[in-house]
CSV table of C-alpha atoms in Angstrom, one decimal:
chain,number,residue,atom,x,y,z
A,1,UNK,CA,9.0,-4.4,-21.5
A,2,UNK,CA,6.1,-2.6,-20.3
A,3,UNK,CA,4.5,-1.9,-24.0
A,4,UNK,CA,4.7,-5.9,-24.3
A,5,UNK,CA,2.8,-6.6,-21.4
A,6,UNK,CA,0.1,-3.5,-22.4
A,7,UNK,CA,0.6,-5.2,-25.9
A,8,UNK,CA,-0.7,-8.6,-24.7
A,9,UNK,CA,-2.9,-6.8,-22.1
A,10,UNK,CA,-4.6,-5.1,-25.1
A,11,UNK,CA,-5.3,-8.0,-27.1
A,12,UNK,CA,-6.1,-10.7,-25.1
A,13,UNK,CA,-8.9,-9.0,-23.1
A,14,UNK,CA,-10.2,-7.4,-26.6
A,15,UNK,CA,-10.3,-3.5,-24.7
A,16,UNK,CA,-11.6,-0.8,-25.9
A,17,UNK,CA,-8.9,1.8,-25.8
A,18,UNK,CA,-10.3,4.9,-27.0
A,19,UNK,CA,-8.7,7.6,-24.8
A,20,UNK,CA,-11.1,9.1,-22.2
A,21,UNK,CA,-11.7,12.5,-23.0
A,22,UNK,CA,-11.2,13.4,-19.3
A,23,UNK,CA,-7.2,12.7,-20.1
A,24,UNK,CA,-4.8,13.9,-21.8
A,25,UNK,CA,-4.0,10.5,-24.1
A,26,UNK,CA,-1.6,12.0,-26.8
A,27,UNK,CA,0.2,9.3,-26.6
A,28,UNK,CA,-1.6,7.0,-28.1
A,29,UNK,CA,-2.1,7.7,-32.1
A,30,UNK,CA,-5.6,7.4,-33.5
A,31,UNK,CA,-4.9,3.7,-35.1
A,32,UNK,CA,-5.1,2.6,-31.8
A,33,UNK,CA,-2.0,0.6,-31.7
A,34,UNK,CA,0.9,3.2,-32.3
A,35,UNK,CA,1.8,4.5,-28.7
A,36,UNK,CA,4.6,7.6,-29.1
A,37,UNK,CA,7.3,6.9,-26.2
A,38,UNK,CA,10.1,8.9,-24.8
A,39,UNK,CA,12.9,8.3,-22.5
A,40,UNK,CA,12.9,9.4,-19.0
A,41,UNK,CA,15.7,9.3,-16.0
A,42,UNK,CA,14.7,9.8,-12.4
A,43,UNK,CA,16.6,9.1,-9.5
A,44,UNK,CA,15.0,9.6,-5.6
A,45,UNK,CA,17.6,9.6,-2.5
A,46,UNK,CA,16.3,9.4,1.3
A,47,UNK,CA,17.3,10.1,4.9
A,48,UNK,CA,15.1,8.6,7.0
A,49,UNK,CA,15.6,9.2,10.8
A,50,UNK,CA,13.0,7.5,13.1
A,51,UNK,CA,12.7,6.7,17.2
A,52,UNK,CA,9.9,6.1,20.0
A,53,UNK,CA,10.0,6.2,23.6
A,54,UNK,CA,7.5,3.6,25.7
A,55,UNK,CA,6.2,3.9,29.0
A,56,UNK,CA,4.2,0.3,29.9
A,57,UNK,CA,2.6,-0.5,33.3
A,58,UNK,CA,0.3,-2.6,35.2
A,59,UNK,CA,-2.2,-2.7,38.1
A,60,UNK,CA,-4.9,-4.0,40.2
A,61,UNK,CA,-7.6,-1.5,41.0
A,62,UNK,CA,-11.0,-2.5,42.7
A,63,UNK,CA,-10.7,-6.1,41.3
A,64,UNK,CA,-9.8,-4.4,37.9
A,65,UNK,CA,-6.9,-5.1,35.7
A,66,UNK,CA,-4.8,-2.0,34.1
A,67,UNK,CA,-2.3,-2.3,31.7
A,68,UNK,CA,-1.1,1.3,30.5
A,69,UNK,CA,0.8,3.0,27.7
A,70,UNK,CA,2.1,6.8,27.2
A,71,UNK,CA,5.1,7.4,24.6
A,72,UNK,CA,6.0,9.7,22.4
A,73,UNK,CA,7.5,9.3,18.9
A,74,UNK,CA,9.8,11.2,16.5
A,75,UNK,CA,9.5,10.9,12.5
A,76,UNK,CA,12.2,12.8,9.9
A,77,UNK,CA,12.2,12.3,6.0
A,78,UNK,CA,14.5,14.1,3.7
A,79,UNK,CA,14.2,13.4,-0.3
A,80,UNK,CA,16.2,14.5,-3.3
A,81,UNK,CA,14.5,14.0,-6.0
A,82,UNK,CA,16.0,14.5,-10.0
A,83,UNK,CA,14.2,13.7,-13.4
A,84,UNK,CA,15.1,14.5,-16.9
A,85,UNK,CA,13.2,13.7,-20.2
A,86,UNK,CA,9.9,14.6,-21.5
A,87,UNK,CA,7.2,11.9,-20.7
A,88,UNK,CA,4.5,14.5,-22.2
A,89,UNK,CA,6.0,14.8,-25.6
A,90,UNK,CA,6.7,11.8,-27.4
A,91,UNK,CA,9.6,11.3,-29.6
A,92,UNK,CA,8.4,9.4,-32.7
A,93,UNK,CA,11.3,8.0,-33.5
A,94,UNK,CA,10.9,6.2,-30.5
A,95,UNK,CA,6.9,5.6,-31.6
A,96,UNK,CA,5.8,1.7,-31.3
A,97,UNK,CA,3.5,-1.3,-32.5
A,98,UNK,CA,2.1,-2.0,-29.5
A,99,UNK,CA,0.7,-5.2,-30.7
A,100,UNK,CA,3.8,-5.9,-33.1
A,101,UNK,CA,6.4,-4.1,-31.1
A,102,UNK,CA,10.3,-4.1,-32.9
A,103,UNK,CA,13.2,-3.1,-30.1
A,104,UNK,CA,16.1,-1.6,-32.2
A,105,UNK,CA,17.5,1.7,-29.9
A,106,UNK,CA,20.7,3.1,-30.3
A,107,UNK,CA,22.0,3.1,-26.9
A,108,UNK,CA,23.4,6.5,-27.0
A,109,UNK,CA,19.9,7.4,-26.6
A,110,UNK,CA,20.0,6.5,-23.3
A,111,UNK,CA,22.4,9.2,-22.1
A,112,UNK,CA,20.5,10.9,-19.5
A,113,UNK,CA,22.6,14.4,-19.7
A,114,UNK,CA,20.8,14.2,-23.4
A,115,UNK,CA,17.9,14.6,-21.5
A,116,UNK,CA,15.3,17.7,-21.2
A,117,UNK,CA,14.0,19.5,-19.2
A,118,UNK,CA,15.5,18.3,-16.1
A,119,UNK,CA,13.3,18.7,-12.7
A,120,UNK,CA,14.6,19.0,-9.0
A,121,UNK,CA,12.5,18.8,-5.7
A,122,UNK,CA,13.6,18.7,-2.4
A,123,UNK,CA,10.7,17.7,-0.2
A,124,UNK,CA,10.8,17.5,4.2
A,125,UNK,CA,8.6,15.7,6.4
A,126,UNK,CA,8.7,16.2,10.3
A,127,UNK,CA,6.5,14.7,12.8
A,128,UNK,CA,5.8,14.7,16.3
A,129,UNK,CA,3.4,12.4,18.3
A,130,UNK,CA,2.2,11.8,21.8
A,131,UNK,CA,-0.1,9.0,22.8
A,132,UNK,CA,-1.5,7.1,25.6
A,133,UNK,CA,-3.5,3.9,25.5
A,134,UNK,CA,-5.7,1.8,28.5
A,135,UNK,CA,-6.7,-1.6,28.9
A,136,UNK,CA,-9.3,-2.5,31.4
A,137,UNK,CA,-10.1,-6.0,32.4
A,138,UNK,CA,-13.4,-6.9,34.4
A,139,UNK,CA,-14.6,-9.8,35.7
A,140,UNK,CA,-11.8,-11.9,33.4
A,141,UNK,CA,-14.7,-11.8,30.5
A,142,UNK,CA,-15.2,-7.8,29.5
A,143,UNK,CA,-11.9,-5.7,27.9
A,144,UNK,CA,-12.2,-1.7,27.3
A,145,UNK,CA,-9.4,-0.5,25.4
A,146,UNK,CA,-9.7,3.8,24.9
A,147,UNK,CA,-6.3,5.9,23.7
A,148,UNK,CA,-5.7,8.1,21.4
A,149,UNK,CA,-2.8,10.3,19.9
A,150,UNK,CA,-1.9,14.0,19.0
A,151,UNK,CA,0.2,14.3,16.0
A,152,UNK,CA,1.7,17.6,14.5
A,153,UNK,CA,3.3,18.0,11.4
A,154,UNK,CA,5.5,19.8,8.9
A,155,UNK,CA,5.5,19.1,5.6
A,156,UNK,CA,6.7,21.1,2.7
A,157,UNK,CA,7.9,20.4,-1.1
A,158,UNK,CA,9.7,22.5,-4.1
A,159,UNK,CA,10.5,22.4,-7.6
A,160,UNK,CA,13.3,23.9,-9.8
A,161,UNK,CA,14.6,23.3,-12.9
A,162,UNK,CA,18.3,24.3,-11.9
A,163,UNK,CA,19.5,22.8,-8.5
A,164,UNK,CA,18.2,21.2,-5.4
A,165,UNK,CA,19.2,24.5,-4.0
A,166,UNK,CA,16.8,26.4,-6.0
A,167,UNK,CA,14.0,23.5,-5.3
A,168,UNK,CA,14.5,23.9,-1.8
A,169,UNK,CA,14.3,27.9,-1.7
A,170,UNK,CA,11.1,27.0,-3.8
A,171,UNK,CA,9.6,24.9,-1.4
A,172,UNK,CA,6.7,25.3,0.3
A,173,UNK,CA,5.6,23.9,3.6
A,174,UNK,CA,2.2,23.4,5.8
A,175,UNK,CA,2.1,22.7,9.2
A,176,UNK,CA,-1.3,20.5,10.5
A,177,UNK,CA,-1.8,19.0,13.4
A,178,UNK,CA,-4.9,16.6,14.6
A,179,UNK,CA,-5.9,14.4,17.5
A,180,UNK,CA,-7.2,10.7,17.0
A,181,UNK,CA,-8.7,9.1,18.8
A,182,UNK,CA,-9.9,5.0,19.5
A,183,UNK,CA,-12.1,2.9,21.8
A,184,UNK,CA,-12.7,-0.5,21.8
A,185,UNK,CA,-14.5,-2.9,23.5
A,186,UNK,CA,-14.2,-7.1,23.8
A,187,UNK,CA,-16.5,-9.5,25.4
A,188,UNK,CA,-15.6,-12.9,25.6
A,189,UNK,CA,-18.1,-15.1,27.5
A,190,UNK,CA,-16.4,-18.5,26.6
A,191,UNK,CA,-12.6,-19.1,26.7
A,192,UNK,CA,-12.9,-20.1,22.9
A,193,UNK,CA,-15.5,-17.4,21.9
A,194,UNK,CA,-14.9,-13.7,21.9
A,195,UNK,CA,-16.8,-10.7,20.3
A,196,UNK,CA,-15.4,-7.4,20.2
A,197,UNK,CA,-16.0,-4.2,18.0
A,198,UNK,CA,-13.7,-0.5,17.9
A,199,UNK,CA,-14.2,2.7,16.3
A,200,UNK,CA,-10.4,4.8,15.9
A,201,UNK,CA,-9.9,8.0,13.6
A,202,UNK,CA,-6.9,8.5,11.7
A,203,UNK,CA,-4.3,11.4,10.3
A,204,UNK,CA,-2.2,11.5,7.6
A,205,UNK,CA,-0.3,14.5,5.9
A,206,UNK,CA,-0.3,15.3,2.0
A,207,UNK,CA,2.7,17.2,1.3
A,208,UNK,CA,2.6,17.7,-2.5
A,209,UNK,CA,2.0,21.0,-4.5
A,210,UNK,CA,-1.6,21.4,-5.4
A,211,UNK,CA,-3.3,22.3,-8.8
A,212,UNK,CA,-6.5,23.6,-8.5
A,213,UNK,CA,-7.9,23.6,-5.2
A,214,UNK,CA,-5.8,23.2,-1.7
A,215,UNK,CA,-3.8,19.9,-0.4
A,216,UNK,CA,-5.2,19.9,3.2
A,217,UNK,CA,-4.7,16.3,5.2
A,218,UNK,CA,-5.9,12.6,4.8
A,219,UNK,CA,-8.1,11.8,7.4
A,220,UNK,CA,-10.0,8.6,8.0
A,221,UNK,CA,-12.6,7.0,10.3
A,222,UNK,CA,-12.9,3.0,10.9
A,223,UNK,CA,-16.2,1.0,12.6
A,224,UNK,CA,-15.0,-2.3,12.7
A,225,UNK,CA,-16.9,-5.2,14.6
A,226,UNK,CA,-16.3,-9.1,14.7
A,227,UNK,CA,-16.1,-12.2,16.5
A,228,UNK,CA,-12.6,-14.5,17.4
A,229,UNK,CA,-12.7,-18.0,17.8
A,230,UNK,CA,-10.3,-20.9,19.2
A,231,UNK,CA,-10.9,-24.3,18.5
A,232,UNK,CA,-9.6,-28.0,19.0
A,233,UNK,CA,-7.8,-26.7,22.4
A,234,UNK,CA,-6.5,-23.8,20.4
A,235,UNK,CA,-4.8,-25.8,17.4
A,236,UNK,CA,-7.1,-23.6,15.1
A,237,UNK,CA,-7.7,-19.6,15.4
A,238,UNK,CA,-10.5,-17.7,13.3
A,239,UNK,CA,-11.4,-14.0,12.8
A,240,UNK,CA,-14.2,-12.9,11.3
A,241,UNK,CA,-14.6,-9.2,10.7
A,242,UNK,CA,-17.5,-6.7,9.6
A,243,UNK,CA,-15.5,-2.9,8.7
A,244,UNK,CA,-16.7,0.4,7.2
A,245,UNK,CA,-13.6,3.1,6.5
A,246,UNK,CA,-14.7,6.3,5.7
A,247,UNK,CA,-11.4,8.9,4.0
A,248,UNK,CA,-10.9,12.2,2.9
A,249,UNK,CA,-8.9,14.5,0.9
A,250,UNK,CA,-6.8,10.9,-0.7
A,251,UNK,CA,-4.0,12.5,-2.5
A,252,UNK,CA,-4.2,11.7,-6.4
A,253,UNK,CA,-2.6,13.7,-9.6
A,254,UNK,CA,-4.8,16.7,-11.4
A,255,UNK,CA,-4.5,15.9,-14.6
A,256,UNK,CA,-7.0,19.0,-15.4
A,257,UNK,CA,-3.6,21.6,-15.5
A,258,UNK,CA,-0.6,21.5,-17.7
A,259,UNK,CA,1.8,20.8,-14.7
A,260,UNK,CA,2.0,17.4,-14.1
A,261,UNK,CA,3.2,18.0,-10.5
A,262,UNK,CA,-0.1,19.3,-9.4
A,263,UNK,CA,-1.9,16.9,-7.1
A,264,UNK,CA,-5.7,17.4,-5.9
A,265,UNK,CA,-7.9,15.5,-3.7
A,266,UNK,CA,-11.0,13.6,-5.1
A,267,UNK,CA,-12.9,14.4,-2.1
A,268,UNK,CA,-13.9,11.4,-0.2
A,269,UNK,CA,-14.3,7.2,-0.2
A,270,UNK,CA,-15.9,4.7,1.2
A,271,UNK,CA,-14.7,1.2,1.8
A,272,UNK,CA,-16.8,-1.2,3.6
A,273,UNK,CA,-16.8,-5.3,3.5
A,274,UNK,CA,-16.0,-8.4,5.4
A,275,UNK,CA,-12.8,-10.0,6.4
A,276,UNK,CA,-12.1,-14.0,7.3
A,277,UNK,CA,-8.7,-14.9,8.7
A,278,UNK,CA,-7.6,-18.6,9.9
A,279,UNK,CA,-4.4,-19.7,11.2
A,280,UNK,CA,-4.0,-23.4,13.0
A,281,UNK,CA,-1.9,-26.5,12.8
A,282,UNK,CA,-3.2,-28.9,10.9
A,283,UNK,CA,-0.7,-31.6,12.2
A,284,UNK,CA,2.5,-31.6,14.3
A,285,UNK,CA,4.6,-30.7,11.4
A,286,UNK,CA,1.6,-28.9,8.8
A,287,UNK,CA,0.0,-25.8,9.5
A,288,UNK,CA,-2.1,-23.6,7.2
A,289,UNK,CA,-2.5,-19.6,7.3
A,290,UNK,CA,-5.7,-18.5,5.2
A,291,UNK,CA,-7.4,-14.9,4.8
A,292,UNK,CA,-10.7,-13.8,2.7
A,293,UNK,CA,-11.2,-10.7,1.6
A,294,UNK,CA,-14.9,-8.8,0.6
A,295,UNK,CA,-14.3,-5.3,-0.2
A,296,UNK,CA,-16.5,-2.6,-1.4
A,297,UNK,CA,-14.7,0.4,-1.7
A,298,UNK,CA,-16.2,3.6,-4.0
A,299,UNK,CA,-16.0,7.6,-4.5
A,300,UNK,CA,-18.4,9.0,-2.0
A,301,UNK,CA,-17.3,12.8,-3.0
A,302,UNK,CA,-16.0,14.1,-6.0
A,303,UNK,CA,-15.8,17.3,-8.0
A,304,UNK,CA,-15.4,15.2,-11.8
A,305,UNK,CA,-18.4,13.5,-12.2
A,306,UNK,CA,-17.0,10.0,-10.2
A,307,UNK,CA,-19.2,9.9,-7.7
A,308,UNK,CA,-21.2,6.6,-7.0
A,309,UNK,CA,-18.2,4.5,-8.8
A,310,UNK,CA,-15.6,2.4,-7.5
A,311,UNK,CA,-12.2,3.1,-6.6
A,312,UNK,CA,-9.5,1.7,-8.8
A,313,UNK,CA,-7.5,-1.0,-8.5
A,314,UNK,CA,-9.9,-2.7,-5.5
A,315,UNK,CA,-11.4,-5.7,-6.5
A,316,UNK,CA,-14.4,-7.1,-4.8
A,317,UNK,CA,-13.0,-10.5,-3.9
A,318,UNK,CA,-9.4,-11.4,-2.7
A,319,UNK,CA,-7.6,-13.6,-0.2
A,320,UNK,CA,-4.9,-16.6,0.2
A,321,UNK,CA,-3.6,-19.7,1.3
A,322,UNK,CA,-0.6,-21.1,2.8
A,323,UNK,CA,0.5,-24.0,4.2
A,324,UNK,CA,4.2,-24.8,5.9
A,325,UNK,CA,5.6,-28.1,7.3
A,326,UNK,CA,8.3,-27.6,9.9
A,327,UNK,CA,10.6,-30.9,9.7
A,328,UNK,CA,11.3,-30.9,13.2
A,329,UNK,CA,7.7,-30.0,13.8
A,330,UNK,CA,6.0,-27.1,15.4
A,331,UNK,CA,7.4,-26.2,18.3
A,332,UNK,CA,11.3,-26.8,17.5
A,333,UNK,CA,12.4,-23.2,17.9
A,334,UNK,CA,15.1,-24.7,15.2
A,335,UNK,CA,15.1,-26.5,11.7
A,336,UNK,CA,13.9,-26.5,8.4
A,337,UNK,CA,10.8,-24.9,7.0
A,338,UNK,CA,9.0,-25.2,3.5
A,339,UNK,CA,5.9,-23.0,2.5
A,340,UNK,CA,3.6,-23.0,-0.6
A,341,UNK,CA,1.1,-20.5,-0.7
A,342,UNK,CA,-1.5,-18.7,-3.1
A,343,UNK,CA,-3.1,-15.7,-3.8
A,344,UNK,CA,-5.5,-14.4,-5.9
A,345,UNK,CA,-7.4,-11.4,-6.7
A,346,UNK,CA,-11.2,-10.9,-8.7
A,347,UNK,CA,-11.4,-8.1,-11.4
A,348,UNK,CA,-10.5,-4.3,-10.7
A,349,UNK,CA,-11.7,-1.5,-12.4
A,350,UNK,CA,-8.8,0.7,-13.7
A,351,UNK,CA,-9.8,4.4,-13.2
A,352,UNK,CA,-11.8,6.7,-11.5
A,353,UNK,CA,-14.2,6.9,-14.4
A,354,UNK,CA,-14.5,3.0,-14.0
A,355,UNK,CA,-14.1,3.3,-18.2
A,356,UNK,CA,-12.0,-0.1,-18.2
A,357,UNK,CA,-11.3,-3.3,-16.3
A,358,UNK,CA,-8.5,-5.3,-15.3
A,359,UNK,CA,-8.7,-8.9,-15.2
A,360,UNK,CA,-8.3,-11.0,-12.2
A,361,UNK,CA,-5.7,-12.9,-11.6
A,362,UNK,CA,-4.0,-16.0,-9.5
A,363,UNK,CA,-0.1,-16.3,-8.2
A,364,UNK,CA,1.7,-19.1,-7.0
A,365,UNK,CA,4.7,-18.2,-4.2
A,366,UNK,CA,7.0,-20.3,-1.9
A,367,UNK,CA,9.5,-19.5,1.1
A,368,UNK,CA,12.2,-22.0,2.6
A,369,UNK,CA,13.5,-21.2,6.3
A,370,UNK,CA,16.2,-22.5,8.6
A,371,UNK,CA,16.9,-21.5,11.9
A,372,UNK,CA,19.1,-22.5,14.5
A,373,UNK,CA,20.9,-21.2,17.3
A,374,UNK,CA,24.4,-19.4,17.5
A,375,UNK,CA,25.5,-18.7,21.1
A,376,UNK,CA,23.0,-16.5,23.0
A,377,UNK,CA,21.9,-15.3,19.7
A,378,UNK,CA,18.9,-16.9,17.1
A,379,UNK,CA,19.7,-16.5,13.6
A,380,UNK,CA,17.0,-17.1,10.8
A,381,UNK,CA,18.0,-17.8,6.7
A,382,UNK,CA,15.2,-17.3,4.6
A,383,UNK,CA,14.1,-17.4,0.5
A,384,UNK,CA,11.3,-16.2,-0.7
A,385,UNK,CA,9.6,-17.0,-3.8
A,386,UNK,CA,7.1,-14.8,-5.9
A,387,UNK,CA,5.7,-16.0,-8.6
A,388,UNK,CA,7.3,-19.1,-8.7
A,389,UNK,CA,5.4,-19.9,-12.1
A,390,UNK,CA,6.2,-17.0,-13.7
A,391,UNK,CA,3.0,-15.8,-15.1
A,392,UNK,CA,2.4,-12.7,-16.6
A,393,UNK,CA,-0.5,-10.7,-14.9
A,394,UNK,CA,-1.2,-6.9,-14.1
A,395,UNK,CA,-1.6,-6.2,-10.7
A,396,UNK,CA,-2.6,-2.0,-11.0
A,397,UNK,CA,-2.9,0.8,-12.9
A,398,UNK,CA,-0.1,3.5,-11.8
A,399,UNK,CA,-1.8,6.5,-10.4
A,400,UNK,CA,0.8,9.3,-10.6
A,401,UNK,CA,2.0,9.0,-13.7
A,402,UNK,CA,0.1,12.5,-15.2
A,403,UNK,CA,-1.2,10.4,-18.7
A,404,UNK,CA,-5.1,8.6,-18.7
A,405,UNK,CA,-4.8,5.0,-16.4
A,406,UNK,CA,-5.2,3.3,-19.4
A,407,UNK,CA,-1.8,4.2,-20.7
A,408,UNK,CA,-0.2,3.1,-17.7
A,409,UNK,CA,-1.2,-0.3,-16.9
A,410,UNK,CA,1.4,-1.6,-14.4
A,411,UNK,CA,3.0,-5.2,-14.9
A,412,UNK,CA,3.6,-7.6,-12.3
A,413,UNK,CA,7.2,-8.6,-11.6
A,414,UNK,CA,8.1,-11.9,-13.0
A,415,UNK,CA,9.5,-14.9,-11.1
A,416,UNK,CA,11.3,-13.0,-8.1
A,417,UNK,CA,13.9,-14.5,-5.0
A,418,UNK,CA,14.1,-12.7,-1.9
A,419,UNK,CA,16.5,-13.7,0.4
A,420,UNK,CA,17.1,-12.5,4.2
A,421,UNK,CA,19.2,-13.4,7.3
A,422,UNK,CA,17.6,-12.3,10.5
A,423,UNK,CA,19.7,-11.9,14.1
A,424,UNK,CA,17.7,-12.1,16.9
A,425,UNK,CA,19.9,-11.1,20.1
């Protein structure tokens, strides 16, 4: 399926796809259409255990309004992971026309005990964090928000080629731990009219094995400033937004050693750009949800030459549309709801090296709702619809795969229902 779509991909955008020499492209022959394959089995099982204590108050102090928060919170992740096959090596009797592809297999092929070398890993994640937040209200017009939270963590990850056993004697864990911290500030002179702006830090852990170099933790810093709007006695809401999000040590494959589990850092990004969000009813049974997207986003810090170009898969422009019509209208907490909605996103570049593009692209979804009441309980049915026209588009490259971007052009999922009950006690 995927060397149809990379097939069609190919062609119809007329690509250049000589292989980078950065990456190791092997797998595509020199005519520039044969692509040697090979089969591959994975298989990832979790344990996740998660839970959060809350302490919430209010008071009046001096003709000031307080509304505090202190909690603490309690993350666990457990993951078996098992491959087998050689995606490095191809097998060419498995070799393809991309552009004139023939599917004849013989299923016995697809035998994963057939399969070599196999790979185990048995990665653990543990967190702890403590926070506190305060909101200060003067003079009903000016908001102060300041918090911040301490986070430590242990994270580890092993690899074997015999048992989970053996990958978890093999694996090897960090410990890090960080405060972050966040203000804010909102003024809002007119009922409708608000302005606000907030600066926060943030923490994340990168618990793969690294290559060259160390694996140390994600960190991130956000300026983000804006003005909120009500309109037509609050039918109509709007949020414009003004951001710059600074990261580093973003986790990405290093393709420069023969492992293809080690993992390196590109060093540091930069994304900066404009937001636009509107929600409102339009009538008492039509309402509309809309969002705008400007984002500039590039490689502010890097070892391989990539500095100055974009990150992959961000285009500049994105956003969508919906619009739902409740039957019984807008405020029945019960009955029937039907939503159209679209989304669309500009060009993206495909690689660090910014050597290719891919093209933009528009989809189409839906969603039909009903909810009622049952006893003291609400219960909500829902279907959603993505890509209700069932167009064929690419929506990323896959970073972690270990071959060149360009090789691993990612199709989007066809014509897909989701349905859901909800419970609401």
């Amino acid at each position: 399926m995927r060397n149809r779509f990379l097939a069609r991909f190919f062609d119809t955008y007329n690509l250049d796809i000589t292989p980078s020499p950065q990456f190791d492209a092997s797998a595509l022959r020199s005519d520039n259409r044969t692509l040697d394959r090979n089969l591959f089995y994975q298989r990832s099982d979790h344990d996740v255990y998660a839970t959060n204590l809350d302490l919430t108050g209010k008071l009046d102090l001096w003709g000031t309004k307080h509304e505090i928060l202190v909690g603490f919170d309690y993350y666990r992740s457990s993951e078996k992971y098992h491959a087998r096959g050689d995606y490095e090596t191809g097998d060419p009797a498995l070799a393809i026309d991309m552009f004139n592809p023939r599917y004849n297999l013989d299923t016995a092929l697809f035998d994963k005990d057939r399969l070599t070398p196999p790979l185990y890993s048995r990665a653990e994640e543990e967190w702890f964090g403590v926070y506190f937040q305060e909101h200060i209200v003067l003079w009903e017009k000016l908001h102060i928000l300041g918090g911040g939270r301490h986070d430590w963590a242990t994270t580890g990850r092993g690899y074997s080629d015999t048992s989970y056993a053996a990958a978890d004697r093999d694996r090897r864990n960090r410990k890090d731990q960080e405060f972050s911290p966040r203000v804010g500030i909102l003024y809002q002179p007119w009922s409708w009219l608000s302005v606000y702006g907030n600066w926060a830090k943030s923490f994340g852990s990168n618990n793969n094995i690294p290559g060259i170099g160390s694996v140390t933790p994600e960190t991130g810093e956000q300026f983000e400033a804006g003005v909120k709007t009500e309109l037509f006695d609050g039918r109509l809401t709007a949020t414009l937004a003004f951001y710059n999000i600074n990261k580093e040590n973003i986790l990405t494959p290093d393709l420069s050693t023969p492992d293809p589990t080690d993992v390196n850092t590109i060093g540091k990004a930069r994304s900066k750009g404009m937001e636009l969000d509107i929600a409102g009813r339009i009538t008492d049974y039509i309402s509309l949800i809309g969002n705008y997207a400007y984002t500039d986003a590039e490689i502010t810090k890097d070892n391989e030459g990539n500095q100055g170009h974009r990150l992959p898969n961000v285009p500049y422009n994105s956003g969508s549309l919906w619009l739902k019509y409740d039957v019984n209208g807008f405020d029945s907490p019960d009955g029937l709801s039907l939503g159209i909605g679209v989304f669309a996103a500009g060009q993206r570049d495909g690689d660090n090296e910014n050597t290719f593009k891919m093209p933009g692209y528009v989809r189409l979804d839906a969603a039909a709702a009903y909810r009622w009441t049952m006893g003291p309980s609400r219960v909500t049915a829902q279907l959603n619809l993505r890509n209700l026209l069932d167009k064929a588009y690419y929506e990323s490259t896959d970073p972690f795969t270990n071959v060149a971007p360009r090789l691993a052009v990612v199709p989007a999922a066809p014509f897909t229902v989701i349905g859901s009950v909800r419970v609401e006690f």
